[in-house]
Coordinates of C-alpha atoms and ligand atoms in Angstrom, one line a residue:
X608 CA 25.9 19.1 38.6
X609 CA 26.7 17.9 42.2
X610 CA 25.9 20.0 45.2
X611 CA 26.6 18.7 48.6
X612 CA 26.5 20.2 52.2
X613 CA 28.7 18.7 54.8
X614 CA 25.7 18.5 57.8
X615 CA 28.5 17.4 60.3
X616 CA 31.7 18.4 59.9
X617 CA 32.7 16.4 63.5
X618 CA 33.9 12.8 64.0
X619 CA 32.2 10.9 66.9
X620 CA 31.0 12.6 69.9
X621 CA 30.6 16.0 68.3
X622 CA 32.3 19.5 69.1
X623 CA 32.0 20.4 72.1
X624 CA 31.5 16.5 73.3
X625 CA 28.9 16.6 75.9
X626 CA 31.5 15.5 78.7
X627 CA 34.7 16.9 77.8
X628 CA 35.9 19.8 79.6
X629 CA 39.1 20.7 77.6
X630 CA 40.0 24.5 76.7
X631 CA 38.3 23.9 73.1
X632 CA 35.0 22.6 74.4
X633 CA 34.8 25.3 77.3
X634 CA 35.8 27.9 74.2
X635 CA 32.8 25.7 71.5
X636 CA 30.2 26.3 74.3
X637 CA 31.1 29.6 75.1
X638 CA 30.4 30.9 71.5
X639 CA 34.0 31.9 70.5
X640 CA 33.8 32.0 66.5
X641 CA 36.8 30.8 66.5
X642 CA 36.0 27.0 68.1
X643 CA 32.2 26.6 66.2
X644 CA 30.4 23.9 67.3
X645 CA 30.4 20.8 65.0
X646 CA 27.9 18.1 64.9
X647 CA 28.8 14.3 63.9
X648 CA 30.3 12.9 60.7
X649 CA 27.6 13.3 57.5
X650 CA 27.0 14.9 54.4
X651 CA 24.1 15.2 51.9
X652 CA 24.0 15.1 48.3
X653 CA 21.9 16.4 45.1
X654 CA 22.5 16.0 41.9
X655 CA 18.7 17.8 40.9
X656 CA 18.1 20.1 44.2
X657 CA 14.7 18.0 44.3
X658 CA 16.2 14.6 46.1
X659 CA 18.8 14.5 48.4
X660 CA 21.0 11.6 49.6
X661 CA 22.5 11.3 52.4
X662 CA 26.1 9.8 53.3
X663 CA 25.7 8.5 56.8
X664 CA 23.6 8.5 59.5
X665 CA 24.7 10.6 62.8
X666 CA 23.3 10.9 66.0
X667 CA 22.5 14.7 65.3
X668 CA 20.6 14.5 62.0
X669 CA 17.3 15.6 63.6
X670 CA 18.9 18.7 64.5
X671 CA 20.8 19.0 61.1
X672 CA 17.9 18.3 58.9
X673 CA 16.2 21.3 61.2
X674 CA 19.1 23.6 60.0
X675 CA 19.8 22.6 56.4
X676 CA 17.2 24.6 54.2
X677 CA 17.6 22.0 51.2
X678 CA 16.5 19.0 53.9
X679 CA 12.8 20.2 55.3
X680 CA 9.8 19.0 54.2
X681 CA 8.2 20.7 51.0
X682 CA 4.8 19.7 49.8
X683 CA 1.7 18.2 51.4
X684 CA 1.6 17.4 55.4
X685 CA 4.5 14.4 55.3
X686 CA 7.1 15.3 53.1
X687 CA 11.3 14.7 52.8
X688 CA 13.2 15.3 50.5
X689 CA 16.0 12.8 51.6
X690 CA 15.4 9.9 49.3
X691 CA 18.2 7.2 50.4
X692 CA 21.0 6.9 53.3
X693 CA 24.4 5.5 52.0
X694 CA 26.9 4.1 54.8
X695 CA 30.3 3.8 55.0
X696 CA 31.1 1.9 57.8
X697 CA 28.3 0.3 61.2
X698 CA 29.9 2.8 63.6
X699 CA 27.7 4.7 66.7
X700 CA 28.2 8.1 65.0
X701 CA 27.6 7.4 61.0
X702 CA 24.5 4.9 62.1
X703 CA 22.4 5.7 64.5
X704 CA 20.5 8.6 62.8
X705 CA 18.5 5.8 61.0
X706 CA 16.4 6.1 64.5
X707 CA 15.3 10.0 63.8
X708 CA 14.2 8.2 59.9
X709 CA 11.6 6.1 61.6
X710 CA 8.2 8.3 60.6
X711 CA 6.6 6.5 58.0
X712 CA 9.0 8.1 55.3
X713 CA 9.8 5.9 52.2
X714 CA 13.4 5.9 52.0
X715 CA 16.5 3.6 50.4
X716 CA 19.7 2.4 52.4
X717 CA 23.1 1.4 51.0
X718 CA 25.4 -0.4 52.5
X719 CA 27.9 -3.3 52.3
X720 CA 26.2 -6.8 53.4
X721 CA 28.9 -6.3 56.2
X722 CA 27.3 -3.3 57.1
X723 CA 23.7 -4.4 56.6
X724 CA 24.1 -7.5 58.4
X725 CA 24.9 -4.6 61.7
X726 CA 21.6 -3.0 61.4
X727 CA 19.9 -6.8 60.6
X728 CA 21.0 -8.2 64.0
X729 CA 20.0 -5.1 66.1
X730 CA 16.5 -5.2 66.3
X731 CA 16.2 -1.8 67.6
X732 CA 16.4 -1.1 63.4
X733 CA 13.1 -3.1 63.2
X734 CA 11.4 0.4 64.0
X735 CA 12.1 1.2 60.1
X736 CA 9.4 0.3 58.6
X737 CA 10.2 -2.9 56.1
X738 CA 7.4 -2.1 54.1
X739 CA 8.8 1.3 53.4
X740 CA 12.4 1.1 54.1
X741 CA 14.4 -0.9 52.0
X742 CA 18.1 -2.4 52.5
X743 CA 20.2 -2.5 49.4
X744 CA 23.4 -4.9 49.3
X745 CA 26.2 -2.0 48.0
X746 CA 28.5 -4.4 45.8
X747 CA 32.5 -3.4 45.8
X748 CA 34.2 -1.7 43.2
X749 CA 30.9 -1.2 40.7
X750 CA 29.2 1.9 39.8
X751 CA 26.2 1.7 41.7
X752 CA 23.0 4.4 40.7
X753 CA 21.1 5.5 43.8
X754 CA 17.6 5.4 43.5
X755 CA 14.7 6.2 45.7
X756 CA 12.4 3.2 47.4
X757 CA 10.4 3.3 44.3
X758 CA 13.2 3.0 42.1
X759 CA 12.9 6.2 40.7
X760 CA 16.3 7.6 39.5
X761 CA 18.6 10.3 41.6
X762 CA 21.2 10.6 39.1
X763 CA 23.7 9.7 41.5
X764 CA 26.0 6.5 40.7
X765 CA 28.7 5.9 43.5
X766 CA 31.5 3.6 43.6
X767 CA 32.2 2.0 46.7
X768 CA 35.6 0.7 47.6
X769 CA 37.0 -0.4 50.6
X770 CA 39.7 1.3 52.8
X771 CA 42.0 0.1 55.5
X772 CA 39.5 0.7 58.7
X773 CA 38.3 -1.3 61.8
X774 CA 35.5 -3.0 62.2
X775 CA 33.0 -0.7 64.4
X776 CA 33.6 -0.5 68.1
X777 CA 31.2 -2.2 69.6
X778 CA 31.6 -5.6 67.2
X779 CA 35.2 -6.1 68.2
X780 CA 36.0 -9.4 68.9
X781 CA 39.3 -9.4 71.5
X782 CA 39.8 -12.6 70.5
X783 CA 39.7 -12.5 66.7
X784 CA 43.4 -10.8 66.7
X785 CA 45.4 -7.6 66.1
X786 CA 42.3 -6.5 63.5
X787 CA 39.5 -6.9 65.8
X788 CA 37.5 -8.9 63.2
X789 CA 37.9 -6.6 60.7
X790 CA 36.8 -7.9 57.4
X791 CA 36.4 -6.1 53.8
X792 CA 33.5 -3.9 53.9
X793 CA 33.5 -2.8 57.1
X794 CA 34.9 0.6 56.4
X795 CA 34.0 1.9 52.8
X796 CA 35.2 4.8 50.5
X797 CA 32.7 6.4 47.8
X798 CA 33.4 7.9 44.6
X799 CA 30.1 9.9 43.9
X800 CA 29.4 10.8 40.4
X801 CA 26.8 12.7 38.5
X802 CA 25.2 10.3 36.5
X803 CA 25.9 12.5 33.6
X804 CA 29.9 12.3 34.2
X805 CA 30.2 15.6 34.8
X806 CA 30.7 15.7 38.2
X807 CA 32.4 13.5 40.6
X808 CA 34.4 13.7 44.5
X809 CA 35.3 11.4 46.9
X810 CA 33.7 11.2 50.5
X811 CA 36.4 8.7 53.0
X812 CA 35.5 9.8 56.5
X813 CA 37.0 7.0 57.8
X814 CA 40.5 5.4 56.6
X815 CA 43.3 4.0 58.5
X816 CA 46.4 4.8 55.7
X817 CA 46.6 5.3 52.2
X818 CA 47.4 2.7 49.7
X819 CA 48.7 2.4 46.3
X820 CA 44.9 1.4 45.4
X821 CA 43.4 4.5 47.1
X822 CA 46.5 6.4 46.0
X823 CA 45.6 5.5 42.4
X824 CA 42.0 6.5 42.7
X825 CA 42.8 10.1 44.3
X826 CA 45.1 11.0 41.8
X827 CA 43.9 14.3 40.4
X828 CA 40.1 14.4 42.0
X829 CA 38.6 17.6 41.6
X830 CA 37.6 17.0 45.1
X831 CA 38.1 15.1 48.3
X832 CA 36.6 14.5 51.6
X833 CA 38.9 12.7 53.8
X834 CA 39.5 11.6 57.5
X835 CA 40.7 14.1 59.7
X836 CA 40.1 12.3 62.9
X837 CA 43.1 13.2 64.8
X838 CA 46.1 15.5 64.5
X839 CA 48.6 13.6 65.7
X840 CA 48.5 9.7 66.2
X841 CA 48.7 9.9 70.0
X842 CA 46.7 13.1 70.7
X843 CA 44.3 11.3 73.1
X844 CA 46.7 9.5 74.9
X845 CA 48.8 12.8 75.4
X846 CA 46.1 15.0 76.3
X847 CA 45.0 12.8 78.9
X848 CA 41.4 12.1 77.7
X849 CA 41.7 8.4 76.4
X850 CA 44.2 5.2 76.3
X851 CA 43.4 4.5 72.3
X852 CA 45.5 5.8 69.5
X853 CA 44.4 6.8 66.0
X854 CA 46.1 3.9 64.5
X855 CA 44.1 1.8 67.0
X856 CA 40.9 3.5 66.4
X857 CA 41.4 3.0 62.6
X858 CA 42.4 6.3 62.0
X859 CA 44.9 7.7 60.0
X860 CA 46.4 11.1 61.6
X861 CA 46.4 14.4 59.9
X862 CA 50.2 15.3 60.4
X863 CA 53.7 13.5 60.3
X864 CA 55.2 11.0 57.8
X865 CA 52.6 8.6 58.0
X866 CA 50.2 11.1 58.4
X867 CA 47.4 12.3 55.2
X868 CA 48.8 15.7 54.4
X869 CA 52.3 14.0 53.4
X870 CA 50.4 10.9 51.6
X871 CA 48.1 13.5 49.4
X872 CA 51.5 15.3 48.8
X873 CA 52.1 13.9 45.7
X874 CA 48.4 13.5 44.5
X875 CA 47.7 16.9 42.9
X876 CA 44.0 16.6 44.4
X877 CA 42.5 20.0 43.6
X878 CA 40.1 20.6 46.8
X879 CA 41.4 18.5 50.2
X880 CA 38.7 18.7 52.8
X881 CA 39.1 17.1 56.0
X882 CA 36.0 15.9 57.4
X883 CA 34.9 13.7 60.6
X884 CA 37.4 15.9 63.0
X885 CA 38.0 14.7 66.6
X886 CA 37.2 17.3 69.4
X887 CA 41.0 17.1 70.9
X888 CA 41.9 18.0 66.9
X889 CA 42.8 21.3 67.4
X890 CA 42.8 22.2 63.8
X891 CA 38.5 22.5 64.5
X892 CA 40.2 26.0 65.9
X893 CA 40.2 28.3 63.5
X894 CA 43.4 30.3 65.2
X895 CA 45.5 26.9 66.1
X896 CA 48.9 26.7 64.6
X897 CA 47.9 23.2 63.2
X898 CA 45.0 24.9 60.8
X899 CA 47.8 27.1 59.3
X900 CA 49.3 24.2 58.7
X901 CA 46.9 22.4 57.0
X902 CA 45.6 25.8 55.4
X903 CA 49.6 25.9 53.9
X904 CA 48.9 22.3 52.7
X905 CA 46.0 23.4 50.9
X906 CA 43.8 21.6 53.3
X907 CA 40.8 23.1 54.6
X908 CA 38.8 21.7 57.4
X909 CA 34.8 21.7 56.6
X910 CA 32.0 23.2 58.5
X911 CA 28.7 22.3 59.2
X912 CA 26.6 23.6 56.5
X913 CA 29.6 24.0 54.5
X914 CA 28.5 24.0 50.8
X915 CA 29.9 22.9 47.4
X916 CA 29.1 22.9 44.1
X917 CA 30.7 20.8 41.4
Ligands
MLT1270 C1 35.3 6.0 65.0 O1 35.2 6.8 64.0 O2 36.4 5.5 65.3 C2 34.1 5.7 65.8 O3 33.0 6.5 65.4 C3 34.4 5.8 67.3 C4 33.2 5.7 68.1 O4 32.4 4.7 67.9 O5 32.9 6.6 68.9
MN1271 MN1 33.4 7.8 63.6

Protein backbone atom coordinates (compact mmCIF):
# COMPACT_ATOMS: atom_id res chain seq x y z
CA UNK A 1 0.00 0.00 0.00
CA UNK A 2 1.01 3.63 -1.00
CA UNK A 3 -0.72 6.69 0.33
CA UNK A 4 0.41 10.07 -0.55
CA UNK A 5 -0.87 13.71 0.04
CA UNK A 6 0.12 16.34 -2.34
CA UNK A 7 1.09 19.21 0.52
CA UNK A 8 1.51 21.73 -2.34
CA UNK A 9 -0.19 21.51 -5.26
CA UNK A 10 1.56 25.06 -6.60
CA UNK A 11 4.82 25.62 -8.61
CA UNK A 12 7.13 28.34 -7.29
CA UNK A 13 5.81 31.42 -5.64
CA UNK A 14 2.58 29.79 -4.50
CA UNK A 15 -1.16 30.70 -5.32
CA UNK A 16 -1.93 33.77 -4.71
CA UNK A 17 1.98 34.84 -5.15
CA UNK A 18 2.64 37.41 -2.50
CA UNK A 19 3.10 40.24 -5.21
CA UNK A 20 1.01 39.45 -7.97
CA UNK A 21 -2.12 41.37 -8.35
CA UNK A 22 -3.80 39.48 -11.30
CA UNK A 23 -7.74 38.65 -11.36
CA UNK A 24 -6.81 35.03 -9.96
CA UNK A 25 -4.75 36.13 -7.01
CA UNK A 26 -7.19 39.08 -6.11
CA UNK A 27 -10.03 36.10 -6.55
CA UNK A 28 -7.23 33.29 -4.22
CA UNK A 29 -7.16 35.98 -1.41
CA UNK A 30 -10.55 36.83 -1.51
CA UNK A 31 -11.75 33.28 -0.58
CA UNK A 32 -13.62 32.37 -3.92
CA UNK A 33 -13.75 28.41 -3.82
CA UNK A 34 -13.34 28.44 -7.03
CA UNK A 35 -9.40 29.98 -7.05
CA UNK A 36 -8.11 27.99 -3.59
CA UNK A 37 -5.01 28.97 -2.43
CA UNK A 38 -2.06 26.63 -3.25
CA UNK A 39 1.16 26.37 -1.50
CA UNK A 40 4.60 25.31 -3.35
CA UNK A 41 5.52 22.16 -5.13
CA UNK A 42 5.72 18.88 -2.52
CA UNK A 43 4.21 15.77 -1.66
CA UNK A 44 4.56 13.24 1.18
CA UNK A 45 4.56 9.58 1.16
CA UNK A 46 3.74 6.34 3.33
CA UNK A 47 3.87 3.19 2.61
CA UNK A 48 3.06 2.03 6.68
CA UNK A 49 1.04 5.42 7.95
CA UNK A 50 3.91 5.38 10.77
CA UNK A 51 6.91 7.15 8.54
CA UNK A 52 6.37 9.50 6.05
CA UNK A 53 8.74 10.74 3.17
CA UNK A 54 8.72 13.58 1.80
CA UNK A 55 9.34 14.58 -2.10
CA UNK A 56 10.72 18.02 -1.91
CA UNK A 57 11.29 20.67 0.24
CA UNK A 58 9.11 24.01 -0.27
CA UNK A 59 9.26 27.15 1.26
CA UNK A 60 5.70 26.53 2.98
CA UNK A 61 6.29 23.21 4.64
CA UNK A 62 6.11 24.67 8.16
CA UNK A 63 2.69 25.72 7.43
CA UNK A 64 1.89 22.37 5.53
CA UNK A 65 3.17 20.04 8.12
CA UNK A 66 0.75 22.30 10.51
CA UNK A 67 -2.19 21.28 8.28
CA UNK A 68 -1.50 17.69 7.19
CA UNK A 69 -2.89 15.46 10.18
CA UNK A 70 -0.54 12.41 9.12
CA UNK A 71 2.73 15.00 9.52
CA UNK A 72 2.43 16.29 13.38
CA UNK A 73 4.37 15.03 16.04
CA UNK A 74 3.00 11.88 17.82
CA UNK A 75 4.81 10.49 20.88
CA UNK A 76 6.97 12.05 23.57
CA UNK A 77 7.90 15.94 23.65
CA UNK A 78 10.10 15.97 20.07
CA UNK A 79 8.60 13.80 17.68
CA UNK A 80 8.17 13.70 13.48
CA UNK A 81 7.00 11.45 11.66
CA UNK A 82 8.84 12.56 8.43
CA UNK A 83 11.67 10.19 8.21
CA UNK A 84 13.72 11.34 4.87
CA UNK A 85 13.36 14.37 2.18
CA UNK A 86 13.86 13.13 -1.52
CA UNK A 87 14.72 16.05 -4.15
CA UNK A 88 14.21 16.34 -7.50
CA UNK A 89 15.88 19.08 -8.72
CA UNK A 90 18.20 22.41 -6.23
CA UNK A 91 15.43 24.83 -7.15
CA UNK A 92 14.25 27.91 -4.50
CA UNK A 93 10.79 26.27 -4.21
CA UNK A 94 11.45 22.25 -3.85
CA UNK A 95 14.62 23.25 -1.47
CA UNK A 96 14.41 25.60 0.83
CA UNK A 97 12.08 23.86 3.31
CA UNK A 98 15.24 21.90 4.60
CA UNK A 99 15.48 25.35 6.78
CA UNK A 100 12.03 24.71 8.76
CA UNK A 101 13.87 20.70 9.30
CA UNK A 102 16.58 22.35 11.34
CA UNK A 103 15.26 21.27 15.13
CA UNK A 104 17.34 18.54 16.16
CA UNK A 105 15.17 16.00 14.15
CA UNK A 106 16.96 12.84 12.79
CA UNK A 107 16.13 12.74 9.24
CA UNK A 108 17.62 11.20 5.66
CA UNK A 109 18.04 13.30 2.32
CA UNK A 110 18.16 12.07 -1.23
CA UNK A 111 19.33 13.59 -3.87
CA UNK A 112 21.62 13.40 -6.97
CA UNK A 113 25.41 14.37 -6.19
CA UNK A 114 24.31 17.28 -8.60
CA UNK A 115 21.83 18.21 -6.22
CA UNK A 116 23.78 17.58 -3.08
CA UNK A 117 26.73 19.33 -4.16
CA UNK A 118 23.80 22.73 -4.10
CA UNK A 119 23.03 22.28 -0.56
CA UNK A 120 27.14 21.39 0.12
CA UNK A 121 28.26 24.81 -1.17
CA UNK A 122 25.52 26.87 0.60
CA UNK A 123 26.49 27.03 3.98
CA UNK A 124 23.32 28.32 5.14
CA UNK A 125 22.46 24.16 5.05
CA UNK A 126 25.18 23.79 7.68
CA UNK A 127 22.28 24.57 10.19
CA UNK A 128 21.16 20.79 9.69
CA UNK A 129 22.70 19.13 12.00
CA UNK A 130 25.52 16.61 10.35
CA UNK A 131 25.41 14.51 13.22
CA UNK A 132 21.71 13.97 12.70
CA UNK A 133 21.11 14.81 9.18
CA UNK A 134 22.50 12.68 6.65
CA UNK A 135 23.06 13.27 2.70
CA UNK A 136 22.61 10.25 0.58
CA UNK A 137 24.17 10.21 -3.09
CA UNK A 138 20.64 9.07 -5.12
CA UNK A 139 22.33 6.96 -7.98
CA UNK A 140 20.47 7.12 -11.63
CA UNK A 141 18.33 4.51 -13.01
CA UNK A 142 18.55 1.97 -9.70
CA UNK A 143 15.89 1.06 -7.31
CA UNK A 144 16.88 2.85 -4.43
CA UNK A 145 15.02 1.77 -0.69
CA UNK A 146 14.45 4.87 1.48
CA UNK A 147 15.43 4.44 4.80
CA UNK A 148 15.41 6.50 7.89
CA UNK A 149 18.91 8.15 9.46
CA UNK A 150 19.22 5.00 11.34
CA UNK A 151 18.74 2.84 8.53
CA UNK A 152 15.72 1.52 9.52
CA UNK A 153 13.46 0.40 6.57
CA UNK A 154 10.35 2.65 4.99
CA UNK A 155 9.37 0.22 2.48
CA UNK A 156 9.77 2.67 -0.06
CA UNK A 157 12.24 1.90 -3.16
CA UNK A 158 12.29 4.78 -5.83
CA UNK A 159 13.81 4.98 -9.05
CA UNK A 160 15.27 8.04 -10.00
CA UNK A 161 15.74 9.00 -13.59
CA UNK A 162 16.48 12.08 -15.20
CA UNK A 163 14.29 14.39 -17.35
CA UNK A 164 14.97 17.15 -19.79
CA UNK A 165 15.02 20.27 -17.10
CA UNK A 166 17.37 23.29 -16.35
CA UNK A 167 19.70 23.52 -14.05
CA UNK A 168 18.15 25.73 -10.95
CA UNK A 169 17.89 29.47 -11.35
CA UNK A 170 20.14 30.87 -9.45
CA UNK A 171 23.29 28.40 -10.72
CA UNK A 172 22.87 29.49 -14.30
CA UNK A 173 25.94 30.18 -15.85
CA UNK A 174 25.26 32.86 -18.94
CA UNK A 175 28.19 31.85 -20.30
CA UNK A 176 27.98 28.05 -20.22
CA UNK A 177 25.43 28.21 -23.45
CA UNK A 178 21.93 27.70 -24.59
CA UNK A 179 21.53 25.08 -21.45
CA UNK A 180 22.56 27.27 -18.73
CA UNK A 181 25.00 24.49 -17.35
CA UNK A 182 22.54 22.13 -17.26
CA UNK A 183 24.07 18.70 -16.58
CA UNK A 184 22.30 15.19 -15.88
CA UNK A 185 20.86 15.15 -12.51
CA UNK A 186 19.86 18.40 -12.15
CA UNK A 187 16.25 17.78 -12.69
CA UNK A 188 15.04 14.19 -11.67
CA UNK A 189 11.92 12.03 -12.21
CA UNK A 190 10.86 9.26 -9.47
CA UNK A 191 9.17 6.11 -9.85
CA UNK A 192 8.03 5.29 -6.23
CA UNK A 193 7.19 1.79 -5.41
CA UNK A 194 5.96 -0.16 -2.49
CA UNK A 195 8.62 -2.27 -1.57
CA UNK A 196 6.31 -5.12 -1.82
CA UNK A 197 5.53 -4.36 -5.72
CA UNK A 198 2.32 -3.71 -5.13
CA UNK A 199 2.12 -0.28 -5.52
CA UNK A 200 3.92 2.19 -7.61
CA UNK A 201 3.36 6.13 -9.45
CA UNK A 202 5.40 8.47 -10.81
CA UNK A 203 6.03 12.01 -9.21
CA UNK A 204 7.94 14.56 -12.36
CA UNK A 205 7.10 18.04 -11.11
CA UNK A 206 9.50 19.40 -13.14
CA UNK A 207 10.25 18.31 -17.00
CA UNK A 208 10.90 20.26 -20.01
CA UNK A 209 9.40 17.52 -22.86
CA UNK A 210 8.71 14.09 -23.04
CA UNK A 211 11.05 11.61 -24.53
CA UNK A 212 10.94 8.24 -25.93
CA UNK A 213 12.74 7.16 -22.51
CA UNK A 214 10.14 8.82 -20.27
CA UNK A 215 7.52 7.90 -22.82
CA UNK A 216 8.53 4.29 -22.35
CA UNK A 217 8.44 4.47 -18.56
CA UNK A 218 4.79 6.18 -18.42
CA UNK A 219 3.34 3.77 -20.54
CA UNK A 220 0.39 2.34 -18.63
CA UNK A 221 1.21 3.84 -14.79
CA UNK A 222 -1.53 3.45 -12.61
CA UNK A 223 -0.66 6.85 -11.70
CA UNK A 224 1.19 10.11 -12.55
CA UNK A 225 2.19 13.28 -11.19
CA UNK A 226 3.45 15.59 -13.74
CA UNK A 227 4.44 19.23 -14.51
CA UNK A 228 1.85 21.57 -14.98
CA UNK A 229 3.72 24.72 -14.75
CA UNK A 230 2.19 26.64 -17.43
CA UNK A 231 -0.75 26.56 -19.75
CA UNK A 232 0.57 27.82 -22.58
CA UNK A 233 4.33 28.18 -23.48
CA UNK A 234 4.20 31.98 -23.51
CA UNK A 235 1.60 32.75 -20.79
CA UNK A 236 3.94 34.98 -18.76
CA UNK A 237 5.18 36.81 -21.55
CA UNK A 238 1.53 37.47 -22.77
CA UNK A 239 0.06 38.36 -19.58
CA UNK A 240 2.45 40.80 -18.89
CA UNK A 241 4.03 39.46 -15.71
CA UNK A 242 7.46 38.17 -16.91
CA UNK A 243 10.00 38.06 -20.07
CA UNK A 244 10.78 34.06 -19.61
CA UNK A 245 8.90 31.38 -21.35
CA UNK A 246 8.15 27.82 -20.22
CA UNK A 247 10.52 26.35 -22.57
CA UNK A 248 13.09 28.71 -21.07
CA UNK A 249 12.24 28.02 -17.55
CA UNK A 250 12.46 24.24 -18.32
CA UNK A 251 9.04 23.75 -18.48
CA UNK A 252 7.04 21.88 -20.66
CA UNK A 253 3.35 23.59 -21.17
CA UNK A 254 0.17 21.88 -20.43
CA UNK A 255 -1.69 22.52 -23.90
CA UNK A 256 -0.78 22.53 -27.76
CA UNK A 257 1.26 20.10 -29.84
CA UNK A 258 4.23 20.18 -27.95
CA UNK A 259 2.43 20.54 -24.95
CA UNK A 260 1.77 17.23 -22.09
CA UNK A 261 -1.87 16.50 -22.57
CA UNK A 262 -1.08 15.59 -26.40
CA UNK A 263 2.33 13.69 -25.38
CA UNK A 264 0.35 11.46 -22.60
CA UNK A 265 -2.20 11.03 -25.46
CA UNK A 266 -1.11 7.90 -26.49
CA UNK A 267 0.19 6.56 -23.08
CA UNK A 268 -2.97 5.00 -21.60
CA UNK A 269 -1.79 6.36 -18.08
CA UNK A 270 -4.75 5.62 -15.80
CA UNK A 271 -4.70 8.72 -13.24
CA UNK A 272 -2.83 12.14 -14.92
CA UNK A 273 -2.35 14.60 -12.17
CA UNK A 274 -0.87 17.86 -12.86
CA UNK A 275 1.15 19.11 -10.04
CA UNK A 276 3.57 22.18 -9.47
CA UNK A 277 0.89 24.78 -11.25
CA UNK A 278 2.07 28.36 -12.06
CA UNK A 279 -0.25 31.12 -10.55
CA UNK A 280 -0.91 32.77 -14.25
CA UNK A 281 -2.11 28.86 -15.06
CA UNK A 282 -5.49 29.36 -15.04
CA UNK A 283 -6.44 25.80 -14.94
CA UNK A 284 -5.73 26.39 -10.71
CA UNK A 285 -9.47 27.90 -11.43
CA UNK A 286 -11.80 25.59 -11.01
CA UNK A 287 -14.40 27.43 -13.56
CA UNK A 288 -11.59 28.31 -16.40
CA UNK A 289 -12.33 26.86 -19.77
CA UNK A 290 -8.71 25.40 -19.68
CA UNK A 291 -9.70 22.91 -16.58
CA UNK A 292 -12.51 21.62 -18.73
CA UNK A 293 -10.08 20.95 -20.94
CA UNK A 294 -7.86 19.13 -19.12
CA UNK A 295 -10.87 17.64 -17.03
CA UNK A 296 -11.94 16.25 -20.93
CA UNK A 297 -8.28 14.95 -21.23
CA UNK A 298 -8.70 13.05 -18.13
CA UNK A 299 -6.36 15.31 -16.34
CA UNK A 300 -7.11 16.58 -13.07
CA UNK A 301 -5.19 19.24 -11.43
CA UNK A 302 -4.22 18.37 -7.54
CA UNK A 303 -4.97 20.23 -4.43
CA UNK A 304 -3.28 20.77 -1.40
CA UNK A 305 -4.15 18.06 0.87
CA UNK A 306 -5.27 16.09 -2.03
CA UNK A 307 -5.04 12.43 -0.99
CA UNK A 308 -4.41 9.05 -2.78
CA UNK A 309 -4.30 5.69 -2.03
CA UNK A 310 -2.78 3.00 -4.20
C1 LIG B 1 11.05 26.52 -11.57
O1 LIG B 1 10.35 25.55 -11.32
O2 LIG B 1 11.27 26.87 -12.75
C2 LIG B 1 11.67 27.28 -10.46
O3 LIG B 1 11.16 26.86 -9.25
C3 LIG B 1 11.51 28.74 -10.67
C4 LIG B 1 11.96 29.54 -9.49
O4 LIG B 1 13.08 29.33 -9.00
O5 LIG B 1 11.17 30.37 -9.03
MN1 LIG C 1 9.74 25.09 -9.35
Amino acid sequence: MLRLIVIGSAAGGGFPQWNSNDPASRRARGGDPAAPARTQSSIAVSADDRQWILFNASPDLRQQINSTSALLPRNGKRDSPICSVVLTNGDVDHVAGLLTLREAHPFSIYATSRVLSVLQSNSIFNVLNADLVEKRDLQLGVDSEIKTRGNEPTGLVIEAFPVPGKVALYLENASAGANFGTQAGDTIGLKIMSRDGAAHFFYVPGCAGMTDDLARRLKGAPLVLFDGTLWRDDEMVVAGVGQKTGKRMGHISVSGPEGSMAAFESLAVKRKVFVHMNNTNPILLADSPERAVIGRAGWEAAHDGMEISL
